[in-house]
Amino acid sequence: MSTTPRSRVHMHSYESQTQWTWGAAVAISSALARDLQQQPRARLLLSGGSTPAPVYEALSKAPLDWERVDVALVDERWLLPDDPDSNSRLIRESLLRNNAAKARFESITRPGRSIEEAVNAANLHAQAAPGVIALGMGEDGHTASLFPRMHNLDAALASPSAYVQADATGCPGAGKFLRRITLTPAGLAPAHTRLLLIRGESKRKLLDRVLDGSDPHEYPARVAFLTPGAPLHIHWCP
């Protein structure tokens, strides 16, 4: 790469969680609005976890033509869509309400679908390139379901497919959810808008370590700015 990692990162810091919530929501909605002005449909990929939920709730109130917005997942645990611990459930409860209730949501998993079929379905949907992707970062430096020391991390990082299976056995950051489906750098690359949504001082200190290196095996969250394409916009508050 001809540029240093930090030169591809734009930091947006907020004084409060409320400011952060609305700042990130406006950034996402503005990017979607530009897409809707230029093309028939807009495509948004979202991460799970408790951190971004308030942003999604705020985003649900945006005055967009949500009927023309496709919402999909950055990753999913191998759980049914209605499972309380699934990312699908989180998106349905936080985003798919208010104005955004009209959006078209693509759940990766479904009853009767094998994990191989789920990956294939996700890759089929991914043929429509995402415009906006909102990522998160765990305390171990993972993003999506790309974990440090994950068994198939090398294969996932190098895969030409947008989605692959993830085996998080032995990865503490994965908790009890070891079988997953995750976006890859190949799936991230086409997006014109990349956001990383993080909160708290511990994440800020971790972010400094992440930005100071270029090895995604140590901190897979580095794919957010190392993957060629759009710059990364980080939204952070204490």
PDB file of C-alpha atoms in Angstrom, residues 9-157:
ATOM      1  CA  VAL A   9      -9.197   6.765   8.534  1.00  0.00           C
ATOM      2  CA  HIS A  10     -11.433   9.679   9.488  1.00  0.00           C
ATOM      3  CA  MET A  11     -12.189  10.017  13.194  1.00  0.00           C
ATOM      4  CA  HIS A  12     -15.506  11.465  14.409  1.00  0.00           C
ATOM      5  CA  SER A  13     -15.538  11.948  18.192  1.00  0.00           C
ATOM      6  CA  TYR A  14     -18.594  12.986  20.205  1.00  0.00           C
ATOM      7  CA  GLU A  15     -18.994  14.271  23.751  1.00  0.00           C
ATOM      8  CA  SER A  16     -22.029  12.145  24.594  1.00  0.00           C
ATOM      9  CA  GLN A  17     -23.761   8.959  23.558  1.00  0.00           C
ATOM     10  CA  THR A  18     -26.740  10.979  22.339  1.00  0.00           C
ATOM     11  CA  GLN A  19     -24.564  13.021  19.998  1.00  0.00           C
ATOM     12  CA  TRP A  20     -22.821   9.850  18.838  1.00  0.00           C
ATOM     13  CA  THR A  21     -26.112   8.093  18.199  1.00  0.00           C
ATOM     14  CA  TRP A  22     -27.532  10.827  16.025  1.00  0.00           C
ATOM     15  CA  GLY A  23     -24.223  11.668  14.366  1.00  0.00           C
ATOM     16  CA  ALA A  24     -23.754   8.098  13.190  1.00  0.00           C
ATOM     17  CA  ALA A  25     -27.420   7.761  12.187  1.00  0.00           C
ATOM     18  CA  VAL A  26     -27.235  10.932  10.098  1.00  0.00           C
ATOM     19  CA  ALA A  27     -24.021   9.727   8.429  1.00  0.00           C
ATOM     20  CA  ILE A  28     -25.699   6.466   7.410  1.00  0.00           C
ATOM     21  CA  SER A  29     -28.954   8.066   6.295  1.00  0.00           C
ATOM     22  CA  SER A  30     -27.129  10.717   4.263  1.00  0.00           C
ATOM     23  CA  ALA A  31     -25.149   8.058   2.412  1.00  0.00           C
ATOM     24  CA  LEU A  32     -28.325   6.081   1.722  1.00  0.00           C
ATOM     25  CA  ALA A  33     -30.099   9.219   0.509  1.00  0.00           C
ATOM     26  CA  ARG A  34     -27.319   9.883  -2.003  1.00  0.00           C
ATOM     27  CA  ASP A  35     -27.611   6.314  -3.275  1.00  0.00           C
ATOM     28  CA  LEU A  36     -31.371   6.606  -3.645  1.00  0.00           C
ATOM     29  CA  GLN A  37     -30.917   9.757  -5.698  1.00  0.00           C
ATOM     30  CA  GLN A  38     -28.586   7.960  -8.097  1.00  0.00           C
ATOM     31  CA  GLN A  39     -29.975   4.436  -8.402  1.00  0.00           C
ATOM     32  CA  PRO A  40     -33.188   2.427  -8.016  1.00  0.00           C
ATOM     33  CA  ARG A  41     -32.200   0.770  -4.738  1.00  0.00           C
ATOM     34  CA  ALA A  42     -29.734   1.286  -1.894  1.00  0.00           C
ATOM     35  CA  ARG A  43     -28.014  -1.533   0.011  1.00  0.00           C
ATOM     36  CA  LEU A  44     -27.027  -1.334   3.683  1.00  0.00           C
ATOM     37  CA  LEU A  45     -25.079  -3.949   5.681  1.00  0.00           C
ATOM     38  CA  LEU A  46     -25.299  -3.809   9.477  1.00  0.00           C
ATOM     39  CA  SER A  47     -23.437  -5.431  12.352  1.00  0.00           C
ATOM     40  CA  GLY A  48     -24.994  -6.936  15.442  1.00  0.00           C
ATOM     41  CA  GLY A  49     -24.204  -6.355  19.096  1.00  0.00           C
ATOM     42  CA  SER A  50     -25.595  -3.995  21.700  1.00  0.00           C
ATOM     43  CA  THR A  51     -23.358  -1.051  20.766  1.00  0.00           C
ATOM     44  CA  PRO A  52     -25.028  -0.004  17.480  1.00  0.00           C
ATOM     45  CA  ALA A  53     -28.636  -0.669  18.510  1.00  0.00           C
ATOM     46  CA  PRO A  54     -29.335   2.969  19.519  1.00  0.00           C
ATOM     47  CA  VAL A  55     -27.959   4.129  16.169  1.00  0.00           C
ATOM     48  CA  TYR A  56     -30.299   1.771  14.334  1.00  0.00           C
ATOM     49  CA  GLU A  57     -33.250   3.001  16.398  1.00  0.00           C
ATOM     50  CA  ALA A  58     -32.421   6.588  15.456  1.00  0.00           C
ATOM     51  CA  LEU A  59     -31.864   5.602  11.835  1.00  0.00           C
ATOM     52  CA  SER A  60     -35.321   4.020  11.711  1.00  0.00           C
ATOM     53  CA  LYS A  61     -36.807   7.528  11.917  1.00  0.00           C
ATOM     54  CA  ALA A  62     -34.916   8.887   8.905  1.00  0.00           C
ATOM     55  CA  PRO A  63     -37.209  10.239   6.155  1.00  0.00           C
ATOM     56  CA  LEU A  64     -35.923   7.926   3.422  1.00  0.00           C
ATOM     57  CA  ASP A  65     -37.745   5.990   0.742  1.00  0.00           C
ATOM     58  CA  TRP A  66     -37.222   2.834   2.762  1.00  0.00           C
ATOM     59  CA  GLU A  67     -39.161   0.689   0.315  1.00  0.00           C
ATOM     60  CA  ARG A  68     -36.123   1.001  -1.939  1.00  0.00           C
ATOM     61  CA  VAL A  69     -33.583   0.064   0.745  1.00  0.00           C
ATOM     62  CA  ASP A  70     -32.219  -3.471   1.115  1.00  0.00           C
ATOM     63  CA  VAL A  71     -30.855  -4.231   4.593  1.00  0.00           C
ATOM     64  CA  ALA A  72     -28.559  -7.199   5.148  1.00  0.00           C
ATOM     65  CA  LEU A  73     -26.121  -8.435   7.789  1.00  0.00           C
ATOM     66  CA  VAL A  74     -22.362  -8.138   8.112  1.00  0.00           C
ATOM     67  CA  ASP A  75     -22.395 -11.472   9.929  1.00  0.00           C
ATOM     68  CA  GLU A  76     -24.678 -13.870  11.725  1.00  0.00           C
ATOM     69  CA  ARG A  77     -24.395 -16.501  14.402  1.00  0.00           C
ATOM     70  CA  TRP A  78     -25.612 -19.955  13.390  1.00  0.00           C
ATOM     71  CA  LEU A  79     -29.008 -19.316  14.983  1.00  0.00           C
ATOM     72  CA  LEU A  80     -32.533 -19.047  13.647  1.00  0.00           C
ATOM     73  CA  PRO A  81     -33.602 -15.478  12.786  1.00  0.00           C
ATOM     74  CA  ASP A  82     -35.997 -15.199  15.733  1.00  0.00           C
ATOM     75  CA  ASP A  83     -33.451 -16.377  18.309  1.00  0.00           C
ATOM     76  CA  PRO A  84     -32.941 -13.622  20.922  1.00  0.00           C
ATOM     77  CA  ASP A  85     -29.167 -13.849  20.368  1.00  0.00           C
ATOM     78  CA  SER A  86     -29.306 -13.575  16.577  1.00  0.00           C
ATOM     79  CA  ASN A  87     -28.262 -10.449  14.726  1.00  0.00           C
ATOM     80  CA  SER A  88     -31.432 -10.760  12.655  1.00  0.00           C
ATOM     81  CA  ARG A  89     -33.538 -10.335  15.773  1.00  0.00           C
ATOM     82  CA  LEU A  90     -31.535  -7.266  16.788  1.00  0.00           C
ATOM     83  CA  ILE A  91     -32.041  -5.604  13.393  1.00  0.00           C
ATOM     84  CA  ARG A  92     -35.758  -6.367  13.375  1.00  0.00           C
ATOM     85  CA  GLU A  93     -36.262  -4.913  16.838  1.00  0.00           C
ATOM     86  CA  SER A  94     -34.023  -1.846  16.496  1.00  0.00           C
ATOM     87  CA  LEU A  95     -34.153  -0.775  12.834  1.00  0.00           C
ATOM     88  CA  LEU A  96     -37.183  -2.312  11.125  1.00  0.00           C
ATOM     89  CA  ARG A  97     -39.693  -0.007  12.790  1.00  0.00           C
ATOM     90  CA  ASN A  98     -40.983   3.537  12.309  1.00  0.00           C
ATOM     91  CA  ASN A  99     -40.133   4.700   8.775  1.00  0.00           C
ATOM     92  CA  ALA A 100     -37.689   1.847   8.240  1.00  0.00           C
ATOM     93  CA  ALA A 101     -40.402  -0.783   8.700  1.00  0.00           C
ATOM     94  CA  LYS A 102     -40.793  -0.638   4.919  1.00  0.00           C
ATOM     95  CA  ALA A 103     -37.194  -1.688   4.216  1.00  0.00           C
ATOM     96  CA  ARG A 104     -36.500  -5.095   2.692  1.00  0.00           C
ATOM     97  CA  PHE A 105     -34.505  -7.235   5.122  1.00  0.00           C
ATOM     98  CA  GLU A 106     -32.423 -10.255   4.123  1.00  0.00           C
ATOM     99  CA  SER A 107     -31.956 -12.763   6.923  1.00  0.00           C
ATOM    100  CA  ILE A 108     -29.003 -15.100   6.318  1.00  0.00           C
ATOM    101  CA  THR A 109     -30.371 -18.039   8.277  1.00  0.00           C
ATOM    102  CA  ARG A 110     -33.807 -19.581   8.061  1.00  0.00           C
ATOM    103  CA  PRO A 111     -35.519 -22.795   9.187  1.00  0.00           C
ATOM    104  CA  GLY A 112     -34.497 -25.810   7.123  1.00  0.00           C
ATOM    105  CA  ARG A 113     -31.504 -24.064   5.545  1.00  0.00           C
ATOM    106  CA  SER A 114     -28.066 -25.635   6.102  1.00  0.00           C
ATOM    107  CA  ILE A 115     -25.100 -23.424   6.888  1.00  0.00           C
ATOM    108  CA  GLU A 116     -23.713 -24.117   3.407  1.00  0.00           C
ATOM    109  CA  GLU A 117     -27.016 -23.038   1.866  1.00  0.00           C
ATOM    110  CA  ALA A 118     -27.030 -19.940   4.072  1.00  0.00           C
ATOM    111  CA  VAL A 119     -23.579 -18.934   2.841  1.00  0.00           C
ATOM    112  CA  ASN A 120     -24.636 -19.515  -0.753  1.00  0.00           C
ATOM    113  CA  ALA A 121     -27.761 -17.404  -0.263  1.00  0.00           C
ATOM    114  CA  ALA A 122     -25.745 -14.588   1.312  1.00  0.00           C
ATOM    115  CA  ASN A 123     -23.309 -14.634  -1.598  1.00  0.00           C
ATOM    116  CA  LEU A 124     -26.171 -14.587  -4.081  1.00  0.00           C
ATOM    117  CA  HIS A 125     -27.624 -11.478  -2.436  1.00  0.00           C
ATOM    118  CA  ALA A 126     -24.124  -9.954  -2.326  1.00  0.00           C
ATOM    119  CA  GLN A 127     -24.042  -9.841  -6.112  1.00  0.00           C
ATOM    120  CA  ALA A 128     -25.844  -6.544  -5.541  1.00  0.00           C
ATOM    121  CA  ALA A 129     -22.926  -4.540  -4.186  1.00  0.00           C
ATOM    122  CA  PRO A 130     -23.423  -2.845  -0.807  1.00  0.00           C
ATOM    123  CA  GLY A 131     -23.221   0.929  -0.673  1.00  0.00           C
ATOM    124  CA  VAL A 132     -22.983   1.435   3.082  1.00  0.00           C
ATOM    125  CA  ILE A 133     -21.485  -0.907   5.689  1.00  0.00           C
ATOM    126  CA  ALA A 134     -21.554  -0.332   9.455  1.00  0.00           C
ATOM    127  CA  LEU A 135     -18.968  -2.379  11.341  1.00  0.00           C
ATOM    128  CA  GLY A 136     -18.260  -2.943  15.014  1.00  0.00           C
ATOM    129  CA  MET A 137     -15.168  -3.993  16.950  1.00  0.00           C
ATOM    130  CA  GLY A 138     -14.900  -6.391  19.865  1.00  0.00           C
ATOM    131  CA  GLU A 139     -12.565  -6.097  22.844  1.00  0.00           C
ATOM    132  CA  ASP A 140     -10.317  -8.676  21.153  1.00  0.00           C
ATOM    133  CA  GLY A 141     -10.079  -6.613  17.980  1.00  0.00           C
ATOM    134  CA  HIS A 142     -12.480  -8.701  15.904  1.00  0.00           C
ATOM    135  CA  THR A 143     -14.899  -7.285  13.400  1.00  0.00           C
ATOM    136  CA  ALA A 144     -17.808  -9.064  11.741  1.00  0.00           C
ATOM    137  CA  SER A 145     -17.081 -12.717  12.660  1.00  0.00           C
ATOM    138  CA  LEU A 146     -13.373 -12.471  11.862  1.00  0.00           C
ATOM    139  CA  PHE A 147     -11.617 -13.313  15.127  1.00  0.00           C
ATOM    140  CA  PRO A 148      -7.923 -13.335  16.070  1.00  0.00           C
ATOM    141  CA  ARG A 149      -6.475 -16.846  15.750  1.00  0.00           C
ATOM    142  CA  MET A 150      -9.652 -18.151  14.153  1.00  0.00           C
ATOM    143  CA  HIS A 151      -9.070 -21.520  12.464  1.00  0.00           C
ATOM    144  CA  ASN A 152     -10.042 -20.408   8.986  1.00  0.00           C
ATOM    145  CA  LEU A 153      -9.006 -16.754   9.288  1.00  0.00           C
ATOM    146  CA  ASP A 154      -6.438 -16.972   6.483  1.00  0.00           C
ATOM    147  CA  ALA A 155      -8.976 -18.522   4.129  1.00  0.00           C
ATOM    148  CA  ALA A 156     -11.611 -15.939   5.069  1.00  0.00           C
ATOM    149  CA  LEU A 157      -9.244 -13.018   4.533  1.00  0.00           C
TER     150      LEU A 157
END
